[in-house]
Coordinates of N, CA and C in Angstrom, one line a residue:
M1 N -22.2 71.2 -12.8 CA -22.0 72.2 -13.8 C -20.9 73.2 -13.4
T2 N -20.1 73.6 -14.3 CA -19.1 74.6 -14.0 C -19.7 75.9 -14.2
A3 N -18.9 76.9 -13.9 CA -19.3 78.3 -14.1 C -19.7 78.7 -15.5
L4 N -19.1 78.0 -16.5 CA -19.4 78.3 -17.9 C -20.6 77.6 -18.4
G5 N -21.2 76.7 -17.5 CA -22.4 76.0 -17.9 C -22.2 74.7 -18.6
T6 N -20.9 74.2 -18.6 CA -20.6 73.0 -19.2 C -20.5 71.9 -18.1
P7 N -20.9 70.7 -18.3 CA -20.8 69.7 -17.3 C -19.3 69.3 -17.0
P8 N -19.0 69.0 -15.8 CA -17.7 68.7 -15.4 C -17.3 67.4 -16.1
A9 N -16.0 67.2 -16.3 CA -15.5 66.0 -17.0 C -15.7 64.8 -16.0
H10 N -15.9 63.6 -16.6 CA -16.1 62.4 -15.9 C -14.9 62.1 -15.0
R11 N -15.1 61.4 -13.9 CA -14.0 61.2 -12.9 C -12.8 60.5 -13.5
S12 N -13.0 59.7 -14.6 CA -11.8 59.0 -15.2 C -11.0 60.0 -16.0
G13 N -11.4 61.2 -16.2 CA -10.7 62.1 -17.0 C -11.1 62.1 -18.4
G14 N -12.1 61.4 -18.7 CA -12.6 61.3 -20.1 C -13.4 62.5 -20.5
E15 N -14.0 62.5 -21.6 CA -14.8 63.6 -22.1 C -16.1 63.7 -21.2
A16 N -16.6 64.9 -21.1 CA -17.8 65.2 -20.3 C -19.0 64.5 -20.9
K17 N -19.8 63.9 -20.0 CA -21.0 63.2 -20.5 C -22.2 64.1 -20.1
R18 N -23.0 64.4 -21.1 CA -24.2 65.2 -20.9 C -25.3 64.4 -20.2
A19 N -25.7 65.0 -19.0 CA -26.8 64.3 -18.3 C -28.1 64.5 -18.9
L20 N -29.0 63.5 -18.8 CA -30.3 63.7 -19.3 C -31.2 64.3 -18.3
T21 N -32.1 65.2 -18.7 CA -33.0 65.9 -17.8 C -34.3 65.0 -17.6
R22 N -35.0 65.4 -16.6 CA -36.3 64.7 -16.3 C -37.2 64.7 -17.5
K23 N -37.3 65.9 -18.1 CA -38.2 66.1 -19.2 C -37.8 65.2 -20.4
Q24 N -36.5 65.1 -20.7 CA -36.0 64.3 -21.8 C -36.3 62.9 -21.5
I25 N -36.0 62.4 -20.3 CA -36.3 61.0 -20.0 C -37.8 60.7 -20.1
A26 N -38.6 61.6 -19.6 CA -40.1 61.4 -19.7 C -40.5 61.3 -21.2
A27 N -40.0 62.2 -22.0 CA -40.3 62.2 -23.4 C -40.0 60.9 -24.1
V28 N -38.8 60.3 -23.8 CA -38.4 59.1 -24.4 C -39.3 57.9 -23.9
L29 N -39.6 57.9 -22.6 CA -40.5 56.9 -22.1 C -41.9 57.0 -22.7
R30 N -42.5 58.2 -22.9 CA -43.8 58.4 -23.5 C -43.8 57.9 -24.9
E31 N -42.7 58.1 -25.6 CA -42.6 57.7 -27.0 C -42.5 56.2 -27.2
Q32 N -41.7 55.6 -26.3 CA -41.5 54.1 -26.3 C -42.7 53.3 -25.8
F33 N -43.4 53.9 -24.8 CA -44.5 53.2 -24.2 C -45.8 54.1 -24.3
P34 N -46.4 54.2 -25.4 CA -47.5 55.1 -25.6 C -48.8 54.7 -24.8
K35 N -48.9 53.5 -24.3 CA -50.1 53.1 -23.5 C -49.9 53.6 -22.1
V36 N -48.7 53.9 -21.7 CA -48.5 54.3 -20.3 C -48.8 55.8 -20.1
S37 N -49.5 56.1 -19.0 CA -49.9 57.5 -18.8 C -48.7 58.5 -18.7
R38 N -48.9 59.7 -19.0 CA -47.9 60.8 -18.9 C -47.4 60.9 -17.5
S39 N -48.3 60.8 -16.5 CA -47.9 61.0 -15.1 C -47.0 59.9 -14.7
Q40 N -47.2 58.7 -15.1 CA -46.4 57.6 -14.7 C -45.0 57.7 -15.4
C41 N -44.9 58.2 -16.6 CA -43.6 58.4 -17.2 C -42.9 59.5 -16.5
E42 N -43.5 60.6 -16.1 CA -42.9 61.7 -15.4 C -42.4 61.3 -14.0
K43 N -43.2 60.5 -13.4 CA -42.9 60.0 -12.0 C -41.6 59.1 -12.1
A44 N -41.6 58.2 -13.1 CA -40.4 57.3 -13.3 C -39.2 58.2 -13.6
A45 N -39.3 59.2 -14.4 CA -38.2 60.1 -14.8 C -37.7 60.8 -13.6
S46 N -38.6 61.3 -12.8 CA -38.2 62.1 -11.6 C -37.5 61.2 -10.6
E47 N -38.0 60.0 -10.4 CA -37.3 59.1 -9.5 C -35.9 58.7 -10.0
A48 N -35.8 58.6 -11.3 CA -34.5 58.2 -11.9 C -33.5 59.4 -11.7
V49 N -33.9 60.6 -11.9 CA -33.0 61.7 -11.8 C -32.6 61.9 -10.3
A50 N -33.5 61.7 -9.4 CA -33.2 61.8 -8.0 C -32.2 60.7 -7.6
Y51 N -32.4 59.5 -8.1 CA -31.5 58.3 -7.9 C -30.1 58.6 -8.4
C52 N -30.0 59.3 -9.5 CA -28.7 59.6 -10.1 C -28.0 60.7 -9.4
H53 N -28.7 61.5 -8.6 CA -28.0 62.5 -7.8 C -27.4 61.8 -6.6
V54 N -28.0 60.8 -6.1 CA -27.4 60.0 -5.0 C -26.3 59.1 -5.5
R55 N -26.5 58.5 -6.7 CA -25.5 57.6 -7.2 C -25.1 58.1 -8.6
P56 N -24.1 59.0 -8.7 CA -23.7 59.6 -10.0 C -23.3 58.5 -11.1
D57 N -22.8 57.4 -10.7 CA -22.4 56.4 -11.6 C -23.6 55.6 -12.2
A58 N -24.8 55.8 -11.8 CA -25.9 55.1 -12.3 C -26.4 55.7 -13.6
D59 N -27.1 54.9 -14.4 CA -27.6 55.3 -15.7 C -29.1 55.7 -15.5
A60 N -29.4 57.0 -15.7 CA -30.7 57.5 -15.4 C -31.8 56.9 -16.3
M61 N -31.5 56.7 -17.6 CA -32.5 56.1 -18.5 C -32.8 54.7 -18.1
E62 N -31.8 53.9 -17.8 CA -32.0 52.5 -17.4 C -32.8 52.4 -16.1
H63 N -32.5 53.3 -15.1 CA -33.3 53.3 -13.9 C -34.7 53.7 -14.1
A64 N -35.0 54.7 -15.0 CA -36.3 55.1 -15.3 C -37.1 54.0 -15.9
M65 N -36.5 53.3 -16.8 CA -37.2 52.2 -17.5 C -37.6 51.1 -16.5
T66 N -36.6 50.8 -15.6 CA -36.9 49.8 -14.5 C -38.0 50.2 -13.7
V67 N -38.1 51.5 -13.3 CA -39.2 52.0 -12.4 C -40.5 51.9 -13.2
L68 N -40.5 52.2 -14.4 CA -41.7 52.2 -15.2 C -42.2 50.8 -15.4
M69 N -41.3 49.9 -15.7 CA -41.7 48.5 -15.8 C -42.3 47.9 -14.5
R70 N -41.7 48.3 -13.4 CA -42.2 47.8 -12.1 C -43.5 48.4 -11.8
N71 N -43.8 49.6 -12.1 CA -45.0 50.3 -11.7 C -46.2 50.3 -12.6
S72 N -46.0 49.9 -13.9 CA -47.0 50.1 -14.9 C -47.5 48.7 -15.3
R73 N -48.9 48.6 -15.3 CA -49.5 47.4 -15.9 C -49.6 47.4 -17.4
Q74 N -49.5 48.6 -18.0 CA -49.6 48.7 -19.4 C -48.4 48.3 -20.2
V75 N -47.3 48.1 -19.5 CA -46.1 47.6 -20.1 C -46.2 46.1 -20.3
S76 N -46.0 45.6 -21.4 CA -46.2 44.2 -21.7 C -45.2 43.3 -20.9
Y77 N -45.5 42.1 -20.7 CA -44.7 41.1 -20.0 C -43.3 41.0 -20.7
R78 N -43.4 40.9 -22.0 CA -42.1 40.8 -22.8 C -41.2 41.9 -22.5
N79 N -41.7 43.1 -22.5 CA -40.8 44.3 -22.2 C -40.3 44.2 -20.8
R80 N -41.1 43.8 -19.9 CA -40.6 43.7 -18.5 C -39.5 42.6 -18.4
R81 N -39.7 41.5 -19.0 CA -38.7 40.4 -19.0 C -37.4 40.9 -19.7
D82 N -37.5 41.5 -20.8 CA -36.3 42.0 -21.5 C -35.6 43.0 -20.6
A83 N -36.3 43.9 -19.9 CA -35.7 44.9 -19.1 C -35.0 44.2 -17.9
D84 N -35.6 43.2 -17.3 CA -35.0 42.4 -16.2 C -33.8 41.7 -16.6
V85 N -33.7 41.2 -17.8 CA -32.5 40.5 -18.3 C -31.4 41.5 -18.6
G86 N -31.8 42.7 -18.8 CA -30.8 43.8 -19.1 C -30.7 44.1 -20.6
R87 N -31.6 43.6 -21.4 CA -31.6 44.0 -22.8 C -32.3 45.3 -23.0
A88 N -31.8 46.1 -23.9 CA -32.4 47.4 -24.1 C -32.9 47.5 -25.5
N89 N -34.0 48.2 -25.7 CA -34.6 48.4 -27.0 C -33.7 49.3 -27.8
S90 N -33.4 48.9 -29.0 CA -32.4 49.7 -29.8 C -33.0 51.1 -30.1
T91 N -34.3 51.2 -30.3 CA -34.8 52.5 -30.5 C -34.7 53.5 -29.3
V92 N -34.8 52.9 -28.1 CA -34.5 53.7 -26.9 C -33.1 54.1 -26.9
L93 N -32.2 53.3 -27.2 CA -30.8 53.6 -27.2 C -30.5 54.7 -28.2
D94 N -31.1 54.6 -29.4 CA -31.0 55.6 -30.4 C -31.5 57.0 -29.9
A95 N -32.6 57.0 -29.3 CA -33.2 58.2 -28.8 C -32.3 58.8 -27.7
I96 N -31.7 58.0 -26.9 CA -30.8 58.5 -25.8 C -29.6 59.1 -26.5
A97 N -29.0 58.4 -27.5 CA -27.8 59.0 -28.2 C -28.1 60.3 -28.8
N98 N -29.3 60.4 -29.4 CA -29.7 61.7 -30.1 C -29.8 62.8 -29.1
I99 N -30.4 62.5 -27.9 CA -30.6 63.6 -26.9 C -29.2 64.0 -26.4
Q100 N -28.3 63.0 -26.1 CA -27.0 63.3 -25.6 C -26.2 64.1 -26.6
A101 N -26.4 63.8 -27.9 CA -25.7 64.5 -28.9 C -26.3 65.9 -29.2
G102 N -27.4 66.2 -28.7 CA -28.1 67.5 -28.9 C -28.9 67.5 -30.2
V103 N -29.2 66.4 -30.8 CA -30.0 66.3 -32.0 C -31.5 66.5 -31.7
A104 N -32.0 65.9 -30.6 CA -33.4 65.9 -30.3 C -33.8 67.1 -29.6

């Protein structure tokens, strides 16, 4: 963050990308996976945010979903398989876009 509270521009010189917070990621995970406990969603979100501090080029939401798929038995096999292949649920992508745009 800069002194004015705006995120710094991306390294490529493009437009600044708004980072997702732990609470925003956890909210999207809880919405998409209602059978998964709140604590598991928050744990996955926390791990994703920490991972993105170490690797700024990583996608926090993608990492959070991967962690949740790996750690939760409540997530169906189909969702796990789709996540492993790299497919993303379109509603998750819509929710992320809304958060980044400031709508949610």
